Amino acid sequence: MTETGAALVLRGVRHVWPNGIEALADLDLVLADGSFTALVGPSGCGKSTTLRIAAGLLAPSAGEVRRAPDGPGAVAVVFQDPVLLPWTHVLGNIALPLRLLGLPRAERERRALDALRLVGLDSALHLHPDELSGGMRMRVSVARALATEPRLLLMDEPFAALDEITRFALDTELLRLWVQRRFTVLFVTHSVYEAVFLAERVLVMSPRPGRIVREIPVDEPHPRARAFRASVRFAALCGEVLEALEAAGGDP
Amino acid sequence: MSGRAADRLLRTAVLAALLLLWEGLVRLYEVPHWLVPGPLAVAAELWRAREVLLPALAVTLGTALLALVVAVGAAVTLGVLAVLSRLLEYAILPVAVTLQVVPVVAVAPVILVYVERVETALVLCAALVAFFPVLANTITGLERIDPEQRDLFRLYGASRWQELLWLRLPAALPYILAGIRVAGTLALVGAVVAEFAAGTAGEQAGLAFRILESGWRLRIARMYAALVLLAAAGLLLHGLLRQGERLMLRRLHLAAREEARPSSST
């Protein structure tokens, strides 16, 4: 894949923890602007480390990281936990990134409300996180990530803690938002099915030290219908990803 | 009847039984009231001496409350500074721990040498006792933040001040409030101990001095009355701080889940 016009480039990234454990070995990853990529791999293979390096939250031991555009607000992360501030309401949580970026109050509120509408939570804006269900909390977390209109959205197993029905609903909603806005997505998951349903291509990582060992394109047009989950092609693609995982030597 | 109301009833019953036992034993063995007065005699003395004891209680409580305010202000400020700068943390903590391990009874005479106004010296002594739990809790609370919340702040290039004001301080509030609750009763203890050391008489005499004075004059019932008053003031202070803590945490949605109880019992 070409690096010009890429939203994220990781070149020869290596990471060794202070205790000597090598988390990543020579990892290359290029995300085309506006693409949706899923990253699957056995647990402990360095998926989250890759994501933290991509976000700029962790400096790799070696290698090159480029983001375009870069800077606060251009990159957003959705963690596995919603990571909301319990003492402030939904609107305050969504406006937090805008506040940290120093936007004026009126602008903050306008953009936070827009983001809230995007995830269909405009009726909950004055509720606190402890008054929301797990699915609603995750929606708030997604809305907060989108509030700065980032070009790159990094998601670290964001829906893994939710029940399946809620997860399916949020998957569909994420795709709707992505078709609408076309930000670049890197979606880390341990669910092969979720990866195939969401992404344009699925990258498979090897066990530690992690590298990308397979790339499987999913050329099903977006927006994807629910029927795709039940199709033969979906099953075949999932089988292919599972096979790649096994060949890489690890359980998903 | 709910479990909570039953608890309360049981607690009241036990207290009443103990008082009854005390009164009964004193009467049964005809213990002279100048040796061990019964609860009724103490209550009567409390009423009789109210014009001496209540102003004394006000003095002691005033010292304790002022000391609490001073201690909380100083401890939170120093706690924030310690978290902002490692160097300051290393400078502050050893001094704070040293002050903590030296008993206030021993420090009070030294403070009394240097501070001319006795009232100020008393407040200082009491504040010294109340200071440490607030400082320790403030530092713990400010440092124990969720790493992912911190990542979130870093992701948007938050400054240290933004992180302090919008993440660390609110996250530390439950710790700080718990520290203040402990400090409240310690301030009262500190005030009493400091009064003993100072031995102030006259207008500004606190409860501690009244206890000493009653001892010298063998007014044992009055000693007991002053003790009862002191205990009541301590319990009240503790209860008020606890209630304030609960209200504040609930308002900020920081309340622990197990505190949610059916309201029918109250």
Coordinates of N, CA and C in Angstrom, one line a residue, chain A residues 19-98:
Chain A
N19 N 10.9 -4.7 31.4 CA 11.3 -6.0 31.9 C 11.9 -6.9 30.9
G20 N 12.2 -6.4 29.7 CA 12.9 -7.1 28.7 C 12.0 -7.9 27.7
I21 N 10.7 -7.9 28.0 CA 9.8 -8.7 27.1 C 9.5 -7.9 25.8
E22 N 9.7 -8.6 24.7 CA 9.5 -7.9 23.4 C 8.1 -8.0 23.0
A23 N 7.4 -6.8 23.0 CA 6.0 -6.8 22.7 C 5.7 -6.8 21.1
L24 N 6.5 -6.0 20.4 CA 6.3 -5.9 19.0 C 7.6 -6.0 18.3
A25 N 7.7 -6.7 17.2 CA 8.9 -6.9 16.4 C 8.7 -6.5 15.0
D26 N 9.3 -5.4 14.6 CA 9.3 -5.0 13.2 C 7.9 -5.0 12.6
L27 N 7.0 -4.1 13.2 CA 5.6 -4.1 12.7 C 5.5 -2.9 11.7
D28 N 4.8 -3.3 10.6 CA 4.5 -2.3 9.5 C 3.0 -2.2 9.4
L29 N 2.5 -1.0 9.3 CA 1.1 -0.8 9.2 C 0.8 0.5 8.5
V30 N 0.0 0.5 7.5 CA -0.3 1.7 6.8 C -1.8 1.8 6.6
L31 N -2.4 2.9 7.1 CA -3.9 3.0 7.0 C -4.2 4.1 6.0
A32 N -4.8 3.8 4.9 CA -5.2 4.8 3.9 C -6.3 5.7 4.5
D33 N -6.2 7.0 4.1 CA -7.2 7.9 4.6 C -8.6 7.5 4.3
G34 N -9.4 7.5 5.4 CA -10.8 7.1 5.2 C -11.1 5.6 5.2
S35 N -10.1 4.8 5.5 CA -10.3 3.4 5.4 C -10.7 2.8 6.8
F36 N -11.2 1.6 6.8 CA -11.7 0.9 8.0 C -10.9 -0.4 8.1
T37 N -10.0 -0.5 9.1 CA -9.2 -1.7 9.2 C -9.4 -2.3 10.6
A38 N -9.5 -3.6 10.6 CA -9.6 -4.3 11.9 C -8.3 -5.0 12.1
L39 N -7.9 -5.1 13.4 CA -6.7 -5.8 13.8 C -7.1 -6.9 14.8
V40 N -6.8 -8.1 14.4 CA -7.1 -9.2 15.3 C -5.8 -10.0 15.6
G41 N -5.8 -10.7 16.7 CA -4.7 -11.4 17.1 C -4.9 -12.1 18.4
P42 N -4.1 -13.1 18.7 CA -4.2 -13.8 20.0 C -4.0 -12.8 21.2
S43 N -4.6 -13.1 22.4 CA -4.5 -12.2 23.5 C -3.0 -12.1 23.9
G44 N -2.6 -10.9 24.2 CA -1.2 -10.6 24.6 C -0.3 -10.5 23.4
C45 N -0.8 -10.3 22.2 CA 0.1 -10.3 21.0 C 0.6 -8.9 20.8
G46 N 0.1 -7.9 21.5 CA 0.5 -6.5 21.3 C -0.4 -5.6 20.5
K47 N -1.7 -6.1 20.4 CA -2.7 -5.2 19.7 C -2.9 -3.9 20.4
S48 N -3.1 -3.9 21.7 CA -3.3 -2.7 22.4 C -2.0 -1.8 22.4
T49 N -0.9 -2.5 22.5 CA 0.4 -1.7 22.4 C 0.5 -1.0 21.1
T50 N 0.2 -1.7 20.0 CA 0.2 -1.1 18.7 C -0.7 0.1 18.7
L51 N -1.9 0.0 19.2 CA -2.9 1.1 19.2 C -2.4 2.3 20.1
R52 N -1.7 2.0 21.2 CA -1.2 3.1 22.0 C -0.1 3.8 21.3
I53 N 0.7 3.0 20.6 CA 1.8 3.7 19.8 C 1.2 4.5 18.7
A54 N 0.2 4.0 18.0 CA -0.5 4.7 17.0 C -1.1 6.0 17.5
A55 N -1.6 6.0 18.7 CA -2.2 7.2 19.3 C -1.2 8.2 19.8
G56 N 0.0 7.8 19.9 CA 1.0 8.7 20.5 C 1.1 8.7 22.0
L57 N 0.4 7.7 22.6 CA 0.4 7.6 24.1 C 1.6 6.8 24.6
L58 N 2.3 6.1 23.6 CA 3.5 5.3 24.0 C 4.5 5.5 22.9
A59 N 5.7 5.8 23.3 CA 6.8 5.9 22.3 C 7.4 4.5 22.1
P60 N 7.5 4.1 20.8 CA 8.1 2.8 20.5 C 9.6 2.8 20.8
S61 N 10.1 1.6 21.1 CA 11.6 1.5 21.3 C 12.3 1.8 20.0
A62 N 11.8 1.4 18.9 CA 12.4 1.8 17.6 C 11.3 1.8 16.5
G63 N 11.7 2.5 15.4 CA 10.7 2.6 14.3 C 10.1 3.9 14.2
E64 N 9.3 4.1 13.1 CA 8.8 5.4 12.7 C 7.3 5.4 12.8
V65 N 6.7 6.5 13.4 CA 5.3 6.6 13.5 C 4.9 8.0 12.8
R66 N 4.0 7.9 11.8 CA 3.6 9.2 11.2 C 2.0 9.2 11.2
R67 N 1.5 10.4 11.6 CA 0.1 10.5 11.5 C -0.2 11.8 10.7
A68 N -1.2 11.7 9.8 CA -1.5 12.9 9.0 C -3.1 13.0 8.9
P69 N -3.6 14.1 9.4 CA -3.0 15.2 10.2 C -2.7 14.7 11.6
D70 N -1.8 15.5 12.3 CA -1.4 15.1 13.6 C -1.8 16.3 14.6
G71 N -1.6 16.1 15.8 CA -1.9 17.1 16.8 C -3.1 16.8 17.6
P72 N -3.3 17.5 18.8 CA -4.4 17.2 19.7 C -5.7 17.4 18.9
G73 N -6.6 16.4 19.0 CA -7.9 16.5 18.4 C -8.0 15.8 17.1
A74 N -6.9 15.6 16.4 CA -6.9 14.9 15.1 C -7.0 13.4 15.3
V75 N -6.6 12.9 16.4 CA -6.6 11.5 16.7 C -7.5 11.3 18.0
A76 N -8.4 10.3 17.9 CA -9.2 10.0 19.0 C -9.1 8.5 19.4
V77 N -9.3 8.2 20.6 CA -9.2 6.8 21.1 C -10.5 6.4 21.8
V78 N -11.0 5.2 21.5 CA -12.1 4.7 22.3 C -11.6 3.5 23.0
F79 N -11.5 3.5 24.3 CA -11.0 2.4 25.1 C -12.0 1.3 25.3
Q80 N -11.6 0.2 25.9 CA -12.5 -0.9 26.2 C -13.5 -0.5 27.2
D81 N -13.0 0.2 28.3 CA -13.9 0.9 29.2 C -14.3 2.2 28.6
P82 N -15.5 2.7 29.0 CA -15.9 4.0 28.4 C -15.0 5.1 28.9
V83 N -14.4 5.0 30.1 CA -13.5 6.0 30.7 C -14.2 7.3 30.7
L84 N -15.3 7.4 31.4 CA -16.1 8.6 31.6 C -15.7 9.2 32.9
L85 N -15.8 10.5 33.1 CA -15.6 11.1 34.4 C -16.9 11.1 35.2
P86 N -17.0 10.4 36.3 CA -18.3 10.1 37.0 C -18.9 11.4 37.5
W87 N -18.1 12.4 37.8 CA -18.7 13.6 38.5 C -19.3 14.6 37.5
T88 N -19.2 14.4 36.2 CA -19.8 15.3 35.3 C -20.8 14.6 34.4
H89 N -21.8 15.3 33.9 CA -22.9 14.7 33.1 C -22.4 14.4 31.7
V90 N -23.3 13.8 31.0 CA -23.0 13.3 29.6 C -22.4 14.5 28.7
L91 N -23.1 15.6 28.8 CA -22.6 16.7 28.0 C -21.2 17.2 28.4
G92 N -21.0 17.2 29.7 CA -19.7 17.6 30.2 C -18.6 16.6 29.7
N93 N -18.9 15.3 29.8 CA -18.0 14.3 29.3 C -17.6 14.5 27.9
I94 N -18.7 14.7 27.1 CA -18.4 14.8 25.6 C -17.7 16.1 25.3
A95 N -17.9 17.1 26.1 CA -17.3 18.4 25.8 C -15.8 18.4 26.3
L96 N -15.4 17.4 27.1 CA -14.1 17.4 27.8 C -12.9 17.6 26.8
P97 N -12.9 16.9 25.7 CA -11.8 17.1 24.7 C -11.8 18.5 24.2
L98 N -13.0 19.1 23.9 CA -13.1 20.4 23.4 C -12.6 21.4 24.4

